């Protein structure tokens, strides 16, 4: 087996999270609100649940489904290992929040989460992806080309929603579902966005990131490029935040299964009434 490339420096991510000042996290709050809506549609009795995410102590201990409350064990996502130490085959619900975007081996990680679940167990994942921070990435690319004539990796690559369902299937999940929630966030300036990313502990997490601090010249060029491309008439700049949601079940004989090709007993011609 080949070792997956090390894209993210998880040790640095843990440091970034530890250095954050105390305060709110609007991205986490958006995701938790959406999670509550999604779980409320499940008419299932989940008896053993785990909630994985950064700052696990700030996550709720109780989740709510259509059948009532579910007590969840909270597990810190960036505690020195990408994968939580949990017993295999004993859980019926795993929720992973804002973690998968910084996992180096995503297919392997999902497969290991699957092994923690009982048959007919549910995995729900929310992570930042898609076109998130595409404006900032383009601004830094333009600034790097202008200042140094080259480009450096300053914004992490993002997985696309079209690939997310395939990742679940590859990991052995049944009935995979993938969708995306898109948010447009506005800031007074590009520097205000950069400051918020630092506050959220979302500074550059790439293992191959530049080792030198960005110069004032580069930051000014990036801010100017950002404002020229993505500023509103009132001077505020736009930033894209896309949260990709995944849901999949461990296969079980009770689940719905697609019919075999050619097994239909009614033809479209009969339904449409055409000769």
XYZ file of C-alpha atoms in Angstrom, residues 3-268:
266
model
C 1.404 6.135 1.878
C -0.975 9.039 1.144
C 0.691 12.406 0.606
C 0.993 14.635 3.655
C -0.886 17.741 2.581
C -1.738 19.118 6.014
C 0.419 19.785 9.039
C -1.927 18.605 11.807
C 0.584 19.559 14.504
C 0.534 23.143 13.240
C -3.261 23.070 13.113
C -3.334 22.066 16.793
C -0.981 24.957 17.568
C -3.174 27.391 15.636
C -6.234 26.246 17.570
C -4.424 26.536 20.901
C -3.322 30.111 20.171
C -6.780 31.440 19.431
C -8.238 34.063 21.726
C -11.458 33.084 23.504
C -14.637 34.060 21.719
C -17.317 32.950 19.292
C -16.918 30.825 16.181
C -19.565 31.714 13.616
C -18.637 28.820 11.294
C -19.131 26.268 14.081
C -22.409 27.938 15.050
C -23.693 27.765 11.446
C -22.807 24.076 11.241
C -24.388 23.220 14.597
C -27.622 24.963 13.594
C -27.711 23.015 10.335
C -26.885 19.772 12.154
C -29.875 20.254 14.459
C -32.169 20.656 11.452
C -30.786 17.576 9.735
C -30.893 15.301 12.775
C -34.486 16.335 13.497
C -35.599 14.456 10.363
C -34.295 11.059 11.564
C -36.874 8.863 13.274
C -34.286 6.563 14.765
C -33.196 5.569 18.252
C -29.453 6.141 18.437
C -28.064 4.700 21.659
C -24.296 5.229 21.259
C -23.226 8.428 19.522
C -19.903 10.222 19.086
C -19.339 13.835 18.057
C -15.870 14.547 16.622
C -14.544 18.049 16.049
C -12.035 20.718 17.018
C -12.718 22.327 20.389
C -14.821 19.320 21.330
C -15.578 20.803 24.761
C -17.615 23.555 23.021
C -19.762 21.050 21.123
C -23.141 19.925 22.528
C -23.318 16.839 24.713
C -26.902 16.184 23.626
C -28.143 15.793 20.052
C -31.821 15.762 19.116
C -33.514 13.517 16.558
C -37.201 13.160 15.767
C -37.323 10.430 18.420
C -35.820 12.572 21.162
C -32.442 13.404 22.739
C -29.249 11.429 22.155
C -26.274 11.675 24.508
C -23.018 12.023 22.555
C -19.432 11.383 23.578
C -17.294 14.352 22.453
C -13.896 13.583 20.896
C -11.209 16.170 20.124
C -10.324 16.119 16.424
C -6.794 17.543 16.540
C -5.325 15.908 19.636
C -2.100 14.691 18.005
C -3.685 12.037 15.760
C -6.044 12.337 12.800
C -8.036 9.318 13.970
C -9.851 9.082 17.323
C -9.176 6.170 19.658
C -12.605 4.522 19.854
C -13.771 0.874 20.088
C -14.722 -0.748 16.773
C -18.259 -1.799 15.909
C -19.994 -0.323 18.967
C -21.476 2.969 17.716
C -24.670 3.671 15.819
C -24.081 7.380 15.117
C -20.892 9.314 14.350
C -20.989 13.038 13.596
C -17.771 14.678 12.358
C -17.754 18.467 12.256
C -15.182 20.755 10.593
C -12.419 18.164 10.645
C -12.371 16.302 7.324
C -11.031 19.301 5.369
C -7.658 18.863 7.121
C -7.341 15.052 6.990
C -4.501 13.732 4.846
C -5.989 10.316 4.003
C -9.701 10.997 3.555
C -10.727 7.598 2.058
C -8.806 5.732 4.767
C -10.240 7.962 7.491
C -13.817 7.366 6.321
C -13.191 3.616 6.097
C -11.924 3.561 9.693
C -14.962 5.531 10.861
C -17.138 2.948 9.128
C -15.505 0.168 11.140
C -16.468 1.949 14.362
C -20.164 1.740 13.472
C -22.630 -1.080 13.899
C -24.482 -2.404 10.838
C -27.096 0.214 9.872
C -25.096 2.849 11.753
C -25.073 6.409 10.427
C -22.141 8.696 9.649
C -22.726 12.429 9.202
C -19.876 14.746 8.190
C -19.683 18.510 7.712
C -16.508 20.100 6.404
C -15.385 23.254 4.652
C -14.905 22.687 0.920
C -16.059 23.613 -2.547
C -15.385 27.233 -3.457
C -14.617 28.365 0.097
C -12.086 31.217 0.213
C -11.674 31.089 -3.563
C -11.519 34.908 -3.601
C -8.617 34.922 -1.125
C -6.787 32.210 -3.063
C -7.044 34.181 -6.316
C -5.966 37.401 -4.603
C -2.820 35.803 -3.161
C -2.041 34.170 -6.495
C -2.206 37.558 -8.233
C -0.134 39.163 -5.478
C 2.566 36.478 -5.578
C 2.869 36.795 -9.350
C 3.093 40.577 -9.082
C 5.600 40.706 -6.193
C 7.856 37.710 -6.784
C 6.906 36.388 -10.216
C 5.904 32.999 -8.772
C 3.147 31.395 -6.729
C 3.080 29.816 -3.265
C 0.464 27.632 -1.585
C -1.239 30.007 0.847
C -4.833 28.673 0.909
C -5.556 24.963 1.393
C -7.112 22.982 -1.491
C -10.812 22.237 -1.090
C -12.720 19.048 -1.925
C -15.700 19.444 -4.266
C -19.209 18.222 -3.474
C -19.296 16.166 -6.686
C -16.475 14.000 -5.301
C -17.833 13.673 -1.773
C -20.472 10.983 -2.416
C -17.898 8.887 -4.260
C -15.646 9.041 -1.200
C -18.424 7.555 0.939
C -19.037 4.745 -1.543
C -15.313 4.012 -1.732
C -15.269 3.706 2.068
C -18.086 1.126 1.943
C -21.083 3.236 2.978
C -24.552 2.579 1.575
C -27.169 5.156 0.552
C -24.621 7.996 0.331
C -25.875 11.580 0.209
C -23.784 14.706 -0.411
C -24.943 18.308 -0.567
C -23.545 21.780 0.036
C -24.637 24.833 2.015
C -23.284 28.071 0.513
C -22.829 31.237 2.559
C -21.633 34.660 1.428
C -19.855 36.550 4.175
C -18.870 40.216 3.936
C -15.958 41.973 5.634
C -14.845 45.572 5.953
C -11.567 44.736 4.201
C -9.385 41.781 3.168
C -7.334 42.387 6.316
C -10.470 41.892 8.429
C -11.031 38.512 6.744
C -7.399 37.482 7.343
C -7.695 38.505 10.996
C -10.858 36.422 11.422
C -9.212 33.372 9.853
C -6.392 33.729 12.374
C -8.896 34.093 15.206
C -10.646 30.896 14.053
C -7.340 29.025 14.044
C -7.581 28.639 10.266
C -4.170 30.006 9.324
C -2.385 28.198 6.496
C -2.465 24.468 7.478
C -0.473 23.130 4.528
C 2.630 21.051 5.189
C 4.260 22.701 2.149
C 3.355 26.238 3.191
C 5.911 29.073 2.835
C 8.161 29.172 5.908
C 8.626 32.933 5.791
C 5.991 35.326 7.045
C 4.170 37.195 4.300
C 5.692 40.640 3.783
C 3.747 43.877 4.039
C 4.259 44.343 0.303
C 2.693 40.963 -0.452
C -0.230 41.496 1.942
C -0.926 44.946 0.494
C -0.829 43.551 -3.053
C -3.202 40.730 -2.068
C -5.601 43.164 -0.392
C -5.587 45.384 -3.464
C -6.203 42.439 -5.807
C -9.007 41.192 -3.551
C -10.720 44.605 -3.478
C -10.457 44.988 -7.244
C -12.058 41.591 -7.891
C -14.547 41.044 -5.065
C -15.603 44.331 -3.483
C -19.196 45.566 -3.305
C -20.152 49.183 -4.109
C -20.002 50.047 -0.395
C -16.348 48.952 -0.244
C -16.901 45.761 1.733
C -15.438 42.559 0.295
C -17.165 39.211 -0.243
C -15.941 35.809 0.905
C -17.426 32.441 -0.010
C -17.978 29.762 2.625
C -19.236 26.372 1.462
C -19.978 23.610 3.961
C -20.244 20.157 2.396
C -22.452 17.642 4.182
C -22.118 13.864 3.829
C -24.370 11.129 5.166
C -23.980 7.387 4.716
C -25.067 4.161 6.380
C -23.172 1.007 7.164
C -24.804 -1.664 4.952
C -27.568 -3.745 6.526
C -30.117 -6.177 5.094
C -33.028 -3.961 6.221
C -31.978 -1.053 3.989
C -33.589 -0.208 0.676
C -31.789 -1.673 -2.313
C -31.991 -0.691 -5.987
C -33.786 -3.090 -8.326
C -31.720 -5.207 -10.685
C -31.459 -3.788 -14.235
C -34.206 -5.288 -16.387
C -36.387 -6.339 -13.453
C -39.083 -3.673 -13.994
C -42.619 -4.953 -14.621
C -44.087 -1.711 -16.061
C -42.803 -0.025 -19.185
C -42.565 3.723 -19.696
